[in-house]
Tab-separated table of C-alpha atoms and ligand atoms in Angstrom:
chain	number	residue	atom	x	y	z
T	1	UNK	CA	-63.298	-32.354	87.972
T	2	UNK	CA	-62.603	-35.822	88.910
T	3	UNK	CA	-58.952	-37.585	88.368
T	4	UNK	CA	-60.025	-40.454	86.510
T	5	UNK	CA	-62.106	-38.522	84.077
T	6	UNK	CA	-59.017	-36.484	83.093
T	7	UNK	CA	-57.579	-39.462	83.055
T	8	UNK	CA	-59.758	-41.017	80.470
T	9	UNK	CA	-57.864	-38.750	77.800
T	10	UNK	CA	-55.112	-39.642	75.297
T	11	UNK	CA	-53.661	-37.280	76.051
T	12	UNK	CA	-53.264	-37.804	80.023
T	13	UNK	CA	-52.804	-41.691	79.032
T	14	UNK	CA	-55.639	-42.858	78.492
T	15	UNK	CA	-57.170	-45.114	76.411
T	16	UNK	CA	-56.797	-43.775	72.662
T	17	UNK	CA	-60.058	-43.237	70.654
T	18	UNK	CA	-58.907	-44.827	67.451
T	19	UNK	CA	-56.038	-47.421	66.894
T	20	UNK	CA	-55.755	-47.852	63.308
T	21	UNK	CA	-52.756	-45.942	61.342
T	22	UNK	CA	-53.875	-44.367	57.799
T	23	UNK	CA	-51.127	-45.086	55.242
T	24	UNK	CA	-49.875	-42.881	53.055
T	25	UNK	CA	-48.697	-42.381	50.205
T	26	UNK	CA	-50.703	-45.747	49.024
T	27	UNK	CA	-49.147	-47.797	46.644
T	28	UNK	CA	-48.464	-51.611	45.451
T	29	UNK	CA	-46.215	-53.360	44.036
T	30	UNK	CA	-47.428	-52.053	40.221
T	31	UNK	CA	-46.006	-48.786	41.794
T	32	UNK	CA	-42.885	-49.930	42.249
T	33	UNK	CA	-42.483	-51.948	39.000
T	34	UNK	CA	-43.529	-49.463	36.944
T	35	UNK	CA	-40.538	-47.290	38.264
T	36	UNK	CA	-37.964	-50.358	38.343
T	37	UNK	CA	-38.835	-50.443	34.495
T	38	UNK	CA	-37.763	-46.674	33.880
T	39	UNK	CA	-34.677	-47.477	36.042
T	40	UNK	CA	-33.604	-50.130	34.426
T	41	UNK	CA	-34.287	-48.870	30.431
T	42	UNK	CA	-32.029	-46.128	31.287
T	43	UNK	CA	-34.449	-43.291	29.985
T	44	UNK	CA	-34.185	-41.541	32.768
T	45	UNK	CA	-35.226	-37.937	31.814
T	46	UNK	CA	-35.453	-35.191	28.821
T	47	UNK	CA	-33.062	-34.099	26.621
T	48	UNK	CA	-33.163	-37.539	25.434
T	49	UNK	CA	-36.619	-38.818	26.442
T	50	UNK	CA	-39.798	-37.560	27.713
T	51	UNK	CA	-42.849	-40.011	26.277
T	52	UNK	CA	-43.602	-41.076	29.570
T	53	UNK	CA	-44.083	-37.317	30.797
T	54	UNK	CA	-46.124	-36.537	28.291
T	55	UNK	CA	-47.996	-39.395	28.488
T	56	UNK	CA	-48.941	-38.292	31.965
T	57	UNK	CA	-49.288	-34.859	30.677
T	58	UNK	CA	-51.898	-36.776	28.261
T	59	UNK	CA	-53.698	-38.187	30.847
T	60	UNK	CA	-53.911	-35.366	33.115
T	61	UNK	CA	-55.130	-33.129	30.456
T	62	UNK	CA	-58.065	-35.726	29.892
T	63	UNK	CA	-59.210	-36.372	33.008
T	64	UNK	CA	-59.339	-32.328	33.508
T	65	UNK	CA	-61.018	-32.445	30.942
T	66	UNK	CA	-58.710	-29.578	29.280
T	67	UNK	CA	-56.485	-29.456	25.913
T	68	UNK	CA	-53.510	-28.941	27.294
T	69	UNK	CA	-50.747	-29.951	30.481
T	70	UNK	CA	-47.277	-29.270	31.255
T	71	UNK	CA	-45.798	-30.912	34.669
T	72	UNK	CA	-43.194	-29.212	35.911
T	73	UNK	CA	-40.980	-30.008	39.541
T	74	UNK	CA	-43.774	-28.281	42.154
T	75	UNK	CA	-47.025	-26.672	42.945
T	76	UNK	CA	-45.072	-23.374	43.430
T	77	UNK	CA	-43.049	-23.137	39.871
T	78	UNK	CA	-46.453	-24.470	38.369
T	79	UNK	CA	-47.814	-20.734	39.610
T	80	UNK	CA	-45.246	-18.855	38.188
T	81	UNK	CA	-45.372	-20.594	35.239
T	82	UNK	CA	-49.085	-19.678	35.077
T	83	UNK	CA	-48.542	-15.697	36.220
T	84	UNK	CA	-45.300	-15.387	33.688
T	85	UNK	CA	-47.507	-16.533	30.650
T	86	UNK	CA	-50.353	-14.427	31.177
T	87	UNK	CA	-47.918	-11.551	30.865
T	88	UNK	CA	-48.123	-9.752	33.907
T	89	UNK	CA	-46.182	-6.669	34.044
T	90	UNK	CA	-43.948	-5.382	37.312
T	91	UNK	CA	-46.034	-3.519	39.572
T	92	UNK	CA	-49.325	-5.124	38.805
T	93	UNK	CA	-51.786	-6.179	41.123
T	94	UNK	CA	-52.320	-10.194	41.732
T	95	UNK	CA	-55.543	-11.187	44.182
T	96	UNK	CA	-55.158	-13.672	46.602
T	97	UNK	CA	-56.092	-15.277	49.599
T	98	UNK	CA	-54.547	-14.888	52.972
T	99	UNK	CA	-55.612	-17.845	54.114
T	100	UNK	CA	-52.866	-20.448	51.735
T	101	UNK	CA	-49.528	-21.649	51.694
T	102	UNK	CA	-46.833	-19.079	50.977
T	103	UNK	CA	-46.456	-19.931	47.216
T	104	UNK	CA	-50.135	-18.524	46.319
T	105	UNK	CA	-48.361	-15.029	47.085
T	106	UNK	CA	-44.793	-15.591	46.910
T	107	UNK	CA	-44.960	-16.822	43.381
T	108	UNK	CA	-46.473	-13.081	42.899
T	109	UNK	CA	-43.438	-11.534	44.237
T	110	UNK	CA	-41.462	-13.925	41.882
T	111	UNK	CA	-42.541	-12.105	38.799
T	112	UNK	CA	-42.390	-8.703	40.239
T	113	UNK	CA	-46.157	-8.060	40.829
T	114	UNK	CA	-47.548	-7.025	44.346
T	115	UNK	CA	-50.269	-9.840	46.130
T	116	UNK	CA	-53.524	-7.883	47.018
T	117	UNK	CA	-54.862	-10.110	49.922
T	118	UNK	CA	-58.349	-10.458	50.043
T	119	UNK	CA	-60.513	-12.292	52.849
T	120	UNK	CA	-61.928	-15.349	53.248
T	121	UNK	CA	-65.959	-16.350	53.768
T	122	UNK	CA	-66.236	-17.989	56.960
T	123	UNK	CA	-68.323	-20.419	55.777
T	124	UNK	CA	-65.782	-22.295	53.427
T	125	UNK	CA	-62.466	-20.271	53.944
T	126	UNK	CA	-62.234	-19.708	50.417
T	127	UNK	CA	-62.091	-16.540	48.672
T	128	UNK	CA	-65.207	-13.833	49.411
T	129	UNK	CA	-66.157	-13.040	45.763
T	130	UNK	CA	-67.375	-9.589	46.685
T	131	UNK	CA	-64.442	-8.820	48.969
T	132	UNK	CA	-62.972	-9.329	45.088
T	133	UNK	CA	-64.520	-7.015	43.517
T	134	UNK	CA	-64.005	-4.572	46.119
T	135	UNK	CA	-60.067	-4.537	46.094
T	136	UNK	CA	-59.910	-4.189	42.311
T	137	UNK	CA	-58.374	-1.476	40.715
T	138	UNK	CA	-56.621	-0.303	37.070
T	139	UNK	CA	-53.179	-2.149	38.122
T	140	UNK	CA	-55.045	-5.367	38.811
T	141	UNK	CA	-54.372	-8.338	36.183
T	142	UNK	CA	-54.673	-12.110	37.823
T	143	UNK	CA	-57.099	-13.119	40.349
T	144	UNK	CA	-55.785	-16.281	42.014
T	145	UNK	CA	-58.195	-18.376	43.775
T	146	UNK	CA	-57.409	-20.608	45.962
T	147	UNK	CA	-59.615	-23.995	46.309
T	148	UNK	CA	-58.781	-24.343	50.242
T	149	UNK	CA	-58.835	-27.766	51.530
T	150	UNK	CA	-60.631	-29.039	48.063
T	151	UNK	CA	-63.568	-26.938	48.904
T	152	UNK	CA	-64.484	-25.693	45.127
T	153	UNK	CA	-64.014	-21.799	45.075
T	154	UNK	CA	-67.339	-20.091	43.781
T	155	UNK	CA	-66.306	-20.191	40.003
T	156	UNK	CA	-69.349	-18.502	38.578
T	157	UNK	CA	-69.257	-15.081	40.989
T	158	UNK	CA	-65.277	-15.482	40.314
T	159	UNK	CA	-65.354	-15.791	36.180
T	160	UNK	CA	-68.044	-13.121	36.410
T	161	UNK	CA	-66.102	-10.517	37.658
T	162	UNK	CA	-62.998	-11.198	35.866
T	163	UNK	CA	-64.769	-10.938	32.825
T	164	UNK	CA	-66.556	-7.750	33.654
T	165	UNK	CA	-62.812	-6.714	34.758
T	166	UNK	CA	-60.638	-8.219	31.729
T	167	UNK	CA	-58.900	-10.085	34.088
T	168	UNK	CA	-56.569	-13.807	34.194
T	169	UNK	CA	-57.964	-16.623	36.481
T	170	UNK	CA	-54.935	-18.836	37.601
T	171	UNK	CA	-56.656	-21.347	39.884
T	172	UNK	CA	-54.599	-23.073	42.512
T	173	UNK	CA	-55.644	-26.588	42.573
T	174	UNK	CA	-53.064	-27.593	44.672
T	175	UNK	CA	-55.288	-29.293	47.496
T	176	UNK	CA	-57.973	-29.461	44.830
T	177	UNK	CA	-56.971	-32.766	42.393
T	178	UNK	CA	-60.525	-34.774	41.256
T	179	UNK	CA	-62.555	-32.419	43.086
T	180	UNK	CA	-65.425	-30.749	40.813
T	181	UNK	CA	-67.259	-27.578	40.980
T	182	UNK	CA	-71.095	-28.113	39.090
T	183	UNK	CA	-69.643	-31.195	37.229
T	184	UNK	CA	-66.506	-29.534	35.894
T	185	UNK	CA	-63.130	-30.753	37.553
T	186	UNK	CA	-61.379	-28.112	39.117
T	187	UNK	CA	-58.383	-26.224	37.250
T	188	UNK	CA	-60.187	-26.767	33.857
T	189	UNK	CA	-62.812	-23.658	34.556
T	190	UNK	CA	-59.955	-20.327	34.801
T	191	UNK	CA	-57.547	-19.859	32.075
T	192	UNK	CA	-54.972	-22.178	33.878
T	193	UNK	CA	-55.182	-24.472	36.790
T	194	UNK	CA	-52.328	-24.938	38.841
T	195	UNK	CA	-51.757	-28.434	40.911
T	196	UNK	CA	-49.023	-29.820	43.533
T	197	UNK	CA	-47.721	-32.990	43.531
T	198	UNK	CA	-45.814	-32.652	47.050
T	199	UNK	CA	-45.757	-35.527	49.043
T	200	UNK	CA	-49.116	-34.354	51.244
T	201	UNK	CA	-50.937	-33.576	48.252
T	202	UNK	CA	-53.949	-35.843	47.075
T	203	UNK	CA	-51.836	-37.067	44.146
T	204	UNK	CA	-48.083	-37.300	44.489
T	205	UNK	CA	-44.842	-38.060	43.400
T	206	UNK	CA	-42.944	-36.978	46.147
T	207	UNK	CA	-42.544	-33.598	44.322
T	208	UNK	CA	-43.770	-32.452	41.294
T	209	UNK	CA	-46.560	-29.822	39.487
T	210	UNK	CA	-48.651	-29.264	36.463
T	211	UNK	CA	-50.630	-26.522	34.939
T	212	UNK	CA	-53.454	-27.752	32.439
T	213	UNK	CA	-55.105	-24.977	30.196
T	214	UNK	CA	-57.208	-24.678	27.323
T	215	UNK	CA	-55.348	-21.971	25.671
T	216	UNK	CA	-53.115	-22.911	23.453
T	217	UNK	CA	-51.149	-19.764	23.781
T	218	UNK	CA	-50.859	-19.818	27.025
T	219	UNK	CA	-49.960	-23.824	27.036
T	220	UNK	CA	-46.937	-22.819	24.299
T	221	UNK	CA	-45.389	-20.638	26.591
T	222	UNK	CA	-46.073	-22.422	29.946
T	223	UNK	CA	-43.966	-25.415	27.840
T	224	UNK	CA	-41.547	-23.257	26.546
T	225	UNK	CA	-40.698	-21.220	30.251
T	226	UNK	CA	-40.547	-25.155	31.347
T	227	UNK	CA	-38.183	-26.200	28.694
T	228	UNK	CA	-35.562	-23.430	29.386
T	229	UNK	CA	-37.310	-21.205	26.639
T	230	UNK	CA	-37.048	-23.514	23.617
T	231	UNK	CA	-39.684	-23.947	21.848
T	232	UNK	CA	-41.612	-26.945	19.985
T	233	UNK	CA	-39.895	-27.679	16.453
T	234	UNK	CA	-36.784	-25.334	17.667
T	235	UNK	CA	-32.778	-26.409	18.068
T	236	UNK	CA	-31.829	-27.641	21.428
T	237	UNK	CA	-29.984	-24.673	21.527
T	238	UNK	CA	-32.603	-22.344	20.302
T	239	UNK	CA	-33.983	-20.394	23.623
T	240	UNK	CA	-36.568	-18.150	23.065
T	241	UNK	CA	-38.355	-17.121	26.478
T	242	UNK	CA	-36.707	-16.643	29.868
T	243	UNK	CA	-37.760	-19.681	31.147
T	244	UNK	CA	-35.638	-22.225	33.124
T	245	UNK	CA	-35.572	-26.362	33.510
T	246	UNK	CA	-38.283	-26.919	35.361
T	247	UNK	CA	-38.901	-30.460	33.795
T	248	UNK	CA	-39.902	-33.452	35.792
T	249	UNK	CA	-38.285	-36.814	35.354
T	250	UNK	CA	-39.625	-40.102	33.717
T	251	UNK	CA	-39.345	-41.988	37.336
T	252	UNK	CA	-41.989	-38.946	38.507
T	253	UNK	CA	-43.941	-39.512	35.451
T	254	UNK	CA	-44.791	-42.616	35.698
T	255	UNK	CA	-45.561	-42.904	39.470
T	256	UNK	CA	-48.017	-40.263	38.773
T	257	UNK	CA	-49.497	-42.129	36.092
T	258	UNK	CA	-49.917	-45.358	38.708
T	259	UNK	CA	-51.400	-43.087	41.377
T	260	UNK	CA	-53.406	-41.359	38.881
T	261	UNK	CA	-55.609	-44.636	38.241
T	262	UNK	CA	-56.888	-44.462	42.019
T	263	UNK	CA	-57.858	-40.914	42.350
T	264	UNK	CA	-61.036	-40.934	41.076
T	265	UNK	CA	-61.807	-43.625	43.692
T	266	UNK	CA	-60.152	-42.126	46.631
T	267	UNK	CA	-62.032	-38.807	45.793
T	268	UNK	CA	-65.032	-40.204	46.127
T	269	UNK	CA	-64.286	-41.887	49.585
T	270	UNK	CA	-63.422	-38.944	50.919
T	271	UNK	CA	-66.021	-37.387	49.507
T	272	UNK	CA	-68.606	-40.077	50.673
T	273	UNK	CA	-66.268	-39.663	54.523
T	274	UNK	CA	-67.005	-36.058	54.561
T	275	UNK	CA	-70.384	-35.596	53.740
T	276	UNK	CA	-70.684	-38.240	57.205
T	277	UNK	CA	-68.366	-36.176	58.972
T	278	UNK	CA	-70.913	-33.244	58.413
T	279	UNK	CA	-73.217	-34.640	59.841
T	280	UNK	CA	-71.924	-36.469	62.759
T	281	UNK	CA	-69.886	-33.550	63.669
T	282	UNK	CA	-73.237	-30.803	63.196
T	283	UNK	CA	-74.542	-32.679	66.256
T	284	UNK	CA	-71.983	-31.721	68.437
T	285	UNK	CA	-72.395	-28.061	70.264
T	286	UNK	CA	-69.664	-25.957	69.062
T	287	UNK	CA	-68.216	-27.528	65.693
T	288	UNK	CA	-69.230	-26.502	62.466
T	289	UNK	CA	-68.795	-28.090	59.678
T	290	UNK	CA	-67.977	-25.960	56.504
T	291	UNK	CA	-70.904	-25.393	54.095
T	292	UNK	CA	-71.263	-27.498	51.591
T	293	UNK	CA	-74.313	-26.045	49.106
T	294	UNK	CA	-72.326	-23.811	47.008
T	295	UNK	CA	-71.391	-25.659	43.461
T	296	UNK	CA	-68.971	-28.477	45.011
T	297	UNK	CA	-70.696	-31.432	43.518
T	298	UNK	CA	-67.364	-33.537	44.542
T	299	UNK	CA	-65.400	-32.590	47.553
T	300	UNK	CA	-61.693	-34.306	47.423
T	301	UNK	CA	-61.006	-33.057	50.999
T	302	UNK	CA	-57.328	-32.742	51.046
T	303	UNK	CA	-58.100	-31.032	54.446
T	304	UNK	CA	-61.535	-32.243	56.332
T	305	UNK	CA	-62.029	-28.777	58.303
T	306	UNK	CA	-64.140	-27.758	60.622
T	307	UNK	CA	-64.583	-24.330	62.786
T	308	UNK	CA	-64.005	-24.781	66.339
T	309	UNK	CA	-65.643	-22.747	69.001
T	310	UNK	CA	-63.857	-22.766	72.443
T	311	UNK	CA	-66.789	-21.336	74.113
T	312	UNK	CA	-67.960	-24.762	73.961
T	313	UNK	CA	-65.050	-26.689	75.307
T	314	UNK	CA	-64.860	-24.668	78.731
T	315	UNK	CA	-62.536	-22.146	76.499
T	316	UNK	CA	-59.981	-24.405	76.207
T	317	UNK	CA	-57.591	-22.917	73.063
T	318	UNK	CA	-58.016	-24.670	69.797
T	319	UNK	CA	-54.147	-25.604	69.977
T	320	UNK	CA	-54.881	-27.804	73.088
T	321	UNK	CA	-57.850	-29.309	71.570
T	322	UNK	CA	-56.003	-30.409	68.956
T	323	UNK	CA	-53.351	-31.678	70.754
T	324	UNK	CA	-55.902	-33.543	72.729
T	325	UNK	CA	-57.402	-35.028	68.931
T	326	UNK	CA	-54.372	-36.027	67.674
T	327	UNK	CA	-53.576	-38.039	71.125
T	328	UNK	CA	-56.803	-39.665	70.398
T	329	UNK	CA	-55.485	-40.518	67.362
T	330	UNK	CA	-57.122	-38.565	64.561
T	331	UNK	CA	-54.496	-36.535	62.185
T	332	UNK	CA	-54.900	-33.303	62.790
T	333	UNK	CA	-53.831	-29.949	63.047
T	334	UNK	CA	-54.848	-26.418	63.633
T	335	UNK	CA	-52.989	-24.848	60.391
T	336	UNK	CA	-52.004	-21.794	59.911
T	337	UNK	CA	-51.350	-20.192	62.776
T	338	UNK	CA	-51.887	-16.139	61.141
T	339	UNK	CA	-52.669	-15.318	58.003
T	340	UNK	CA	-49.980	-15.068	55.221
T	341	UNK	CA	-49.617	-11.348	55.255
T	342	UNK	CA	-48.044	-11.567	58.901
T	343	UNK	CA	-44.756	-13.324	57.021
T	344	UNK	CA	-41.927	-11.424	57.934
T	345	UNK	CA	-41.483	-11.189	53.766
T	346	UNK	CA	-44.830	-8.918	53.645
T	347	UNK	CA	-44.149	-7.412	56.905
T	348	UNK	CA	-40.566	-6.385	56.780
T	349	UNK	CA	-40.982	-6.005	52.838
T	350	UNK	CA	-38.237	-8.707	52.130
T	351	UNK	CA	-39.190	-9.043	48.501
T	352	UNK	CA	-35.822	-8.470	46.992
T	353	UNK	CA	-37.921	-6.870	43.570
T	354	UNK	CA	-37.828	-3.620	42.918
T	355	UNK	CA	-41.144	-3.401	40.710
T	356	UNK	CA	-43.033	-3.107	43.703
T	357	UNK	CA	-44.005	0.426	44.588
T	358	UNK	CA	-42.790	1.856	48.272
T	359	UNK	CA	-46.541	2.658	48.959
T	360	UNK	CA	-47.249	-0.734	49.469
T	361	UNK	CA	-47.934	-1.557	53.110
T	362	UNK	CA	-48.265	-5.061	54.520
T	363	UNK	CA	-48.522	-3.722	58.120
T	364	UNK	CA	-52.049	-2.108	57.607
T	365	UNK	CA	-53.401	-5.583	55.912
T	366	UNK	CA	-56.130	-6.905	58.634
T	367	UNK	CA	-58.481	-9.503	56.901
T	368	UNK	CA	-60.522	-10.508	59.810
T	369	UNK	CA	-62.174	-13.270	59.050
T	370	UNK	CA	-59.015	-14.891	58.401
T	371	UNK	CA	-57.778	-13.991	61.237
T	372	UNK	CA	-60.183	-15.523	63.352
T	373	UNK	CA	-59.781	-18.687	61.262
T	374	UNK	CA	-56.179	-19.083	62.497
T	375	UNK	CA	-56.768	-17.920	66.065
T	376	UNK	CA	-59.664	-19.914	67.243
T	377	UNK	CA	-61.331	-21.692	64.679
T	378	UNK	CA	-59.817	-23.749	61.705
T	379	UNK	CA	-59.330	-27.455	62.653
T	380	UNK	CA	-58.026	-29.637	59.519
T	381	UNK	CA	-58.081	-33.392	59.334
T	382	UNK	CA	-55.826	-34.697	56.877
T	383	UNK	CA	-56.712	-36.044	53.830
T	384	UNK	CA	-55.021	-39.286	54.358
T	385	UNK	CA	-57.724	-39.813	57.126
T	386	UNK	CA	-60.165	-39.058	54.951
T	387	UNK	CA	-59.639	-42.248	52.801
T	388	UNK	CA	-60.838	-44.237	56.232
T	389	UNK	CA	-63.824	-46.490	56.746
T	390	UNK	CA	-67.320	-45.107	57.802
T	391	UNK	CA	-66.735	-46.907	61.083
T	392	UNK	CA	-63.185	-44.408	61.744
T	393	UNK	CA	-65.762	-40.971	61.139
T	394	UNK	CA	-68.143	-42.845	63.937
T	395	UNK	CA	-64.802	-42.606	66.077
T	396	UNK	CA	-63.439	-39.364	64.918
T	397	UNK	CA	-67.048	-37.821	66.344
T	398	UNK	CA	-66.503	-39.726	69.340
T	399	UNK	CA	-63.158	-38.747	69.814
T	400	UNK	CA	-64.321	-34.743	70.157
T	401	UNK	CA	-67.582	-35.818	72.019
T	402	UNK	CA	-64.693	-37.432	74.670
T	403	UNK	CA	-63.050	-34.242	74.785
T	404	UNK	CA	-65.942	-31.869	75.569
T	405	UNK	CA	-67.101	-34.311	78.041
T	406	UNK	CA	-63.750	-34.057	79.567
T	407	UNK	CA	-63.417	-30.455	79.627
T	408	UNK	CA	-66.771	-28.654	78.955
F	1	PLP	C1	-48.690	-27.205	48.305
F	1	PLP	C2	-49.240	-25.927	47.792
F	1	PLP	C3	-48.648	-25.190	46.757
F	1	PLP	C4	-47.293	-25.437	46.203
F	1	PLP	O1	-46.890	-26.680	46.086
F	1	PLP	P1	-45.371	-27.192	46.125
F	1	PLP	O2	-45.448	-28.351	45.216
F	1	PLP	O3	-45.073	-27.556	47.540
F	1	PLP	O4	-44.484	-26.114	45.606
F	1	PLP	C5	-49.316	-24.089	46.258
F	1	PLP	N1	-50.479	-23.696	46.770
F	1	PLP	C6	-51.068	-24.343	47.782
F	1	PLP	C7	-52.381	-23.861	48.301
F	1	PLP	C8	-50.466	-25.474	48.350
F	1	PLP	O5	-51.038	-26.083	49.384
């Protein structure tokens, strides 16, 4: 291969293939007023105040289009929340994918119930409904899917089987704010939704979570498990459920109400940036895009992904390809690099719960599809990207078409 065409790469310092930054968080100076205001009036937080949390909690609710919210400080306590009011038991059985963040299974753990891992359909990396239905049995209560990357899961196969099953839906919407699934925004079609607002996440206050429901049983005790276990019209020093403060304060509250006004928007750019992405990047021998027919009628791409093949980059591993991306400039990474059941907590059974039953063995867990998502395939953009101009997808094509040229 010639010098200067090695060269020509980021990466080897060459020219890069896009020069713009993408900002994020985005925000103005409404952003920052709005939280001067709470600073300076003093109500800073619950016992003494809270309208400006539950007028988020308002607004959330309604643009879910569900009954009922309840923030609470993250996307993980938000989960257990969700899994301690649908009255799981210890020792039950909790589906989920293996291809998440740790709190999709750790938050399992958390309320003494074992995480049944269940692959992934290479086609969106979310949850394989008939892989499901194959790993339930009489100990299963909660199926937990996961909407990867803001890919809708398939909600109809999903709600079909846990009705057939009498089972709980907890979605985790965590990557999944604004994006819909046939019309309905996601987290308003199980019995609770579950969002992050982390500082990555698609909306954010730097930390934060919610859990919206239409249940008004479950939506009492999600408040009350928030709210140390008091309950609504009880003493302050009435506790009722073993719950914990898990409140957010009124600085978070109303930053997420600011940042909530642009969402819709920013979905749909992303949305509009991904569907171009598709096809820009189907042209190109050895990426594939992930499918896009199955229900998602709005995408909110917190991650843009996109399976890699090596075989088409002179078998150059995915980690050096995306080394060689991000030197051209586009955020990226190549996630997780095994699925979650290789933690050291499944593996060396670090639970510290004693509900779970000694038969349980993480070391015989193989979901192979997920697997090969990690090793050589999955290639996330990051949302933030996503929120670019039509003209940065032209270049973020370009950028892999430089690589393969390169290396191929
Ligand atoms: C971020 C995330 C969470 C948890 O969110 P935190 O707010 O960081 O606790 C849960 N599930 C998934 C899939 C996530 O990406």
């Amino acid at each position: 291969m010639e010098q200067n065409v090695i060269d020509s790469l980021a990466i080897n310092g060459g020219a890069k293939t896009i020069i713009r930054s993408f900002p994020w968080p985005v925000y103005d100076e409404s952003d920052v007023q709005a939280v001067a205001d709470i600073v300076r009036s003093g109500k800073w937080g619950d016992p003494d105040c809270a309208d400006r949390v539950e007028a988020f909690e308002r607004a959330f609710a309604d643009y879910c289009g569900t009954r009922y919210a309840v923030t609470c400080v993250n996307g993980s306590v938000s989960l257990r929340l969700a899994l301690m009011a649908c009255g799981v038991k210890p020792g039950d059985e909790v589906i989920v994918p293996p291809y998440t963040f740790i709190a999709t299974a750790s938050t399992v753990l958390e309320v003494n119930c074992v995480p049944v891992f269940v692959d992934i359909d290479p086609d969106t990396y979310n949850l394989d409904p008939a892989a499901i239905e194959a790993a339930i049995t009489e100990r299963t209560r909660v199926i937990v899917p996961v909407h990867f990357a803001g890919q809708a899961c398939d909600m109809d196969a999903i709600m079909a089987i846990a009705r057939r099953h009498k089972l709980r839906v907890i979605e985790d919407a965590a990557h999944g704010h604004g994006a819909e699934y046939r019309g309905r925004k996601l987290g308003s079609i199980g019995d609770v939704g579950s969002f992050s607002f982390q500082s990555s996440k698609n909306l954010t206050s730097g930390e934060g979570g919610i859990v919206v429901t239409n249940d008004e049983a479950l939506y009492r005790m999600m408040a009350s498990l928030r709210n140390v276990g008091r309950i609504e019209g009880g003493q302050w020093y009435d506790h009722y459920n073993p719950g914990c403060n898990y409140r957010i304060t009124q600085m978070q509250a109303v930053l997420l109400s600011q940042q909530l006004k642009r969402l819709e928007e920013q979905t749909r750019i992303r949305d509009a940036n991904g569907r171009l992405l598709n096809e820009l990047l189907s042209g190109i021998d050895g990426i594939t895009p992930m499918r896009r027919d199955l229900g998602e009628t709005l995408h909110c791409y917190h991650l843009y992904m996109f399976r890699y093949d090596p075989a088409a980059f002179g078998q150059l591993p995915k980690q050096r390809f995306v080394e060689m991306l991000a030197a051209e400039g586009v955020p990226c990474s190549a996630g997780y690099p095994h699925p979650l059941y290789r933690q050291p907590l499944f593996q060396q059974k670090n639970f510290m719960c004693y509900a779970i039953p000694e038969t349980v063995d993480y070391s015989q867990v193989y979901c192979p599809v997920a697997e090969q998502a990690c090793r050589d395939e999955a290639v996330w953009i990051f949302q933030h990207a996503m929120l670019g101009t039509a003209a940065d997808m032209e270049l973020f094509a370009e950028a892999i078409r430089k690589i393969q040229r390169v290396v191929a």
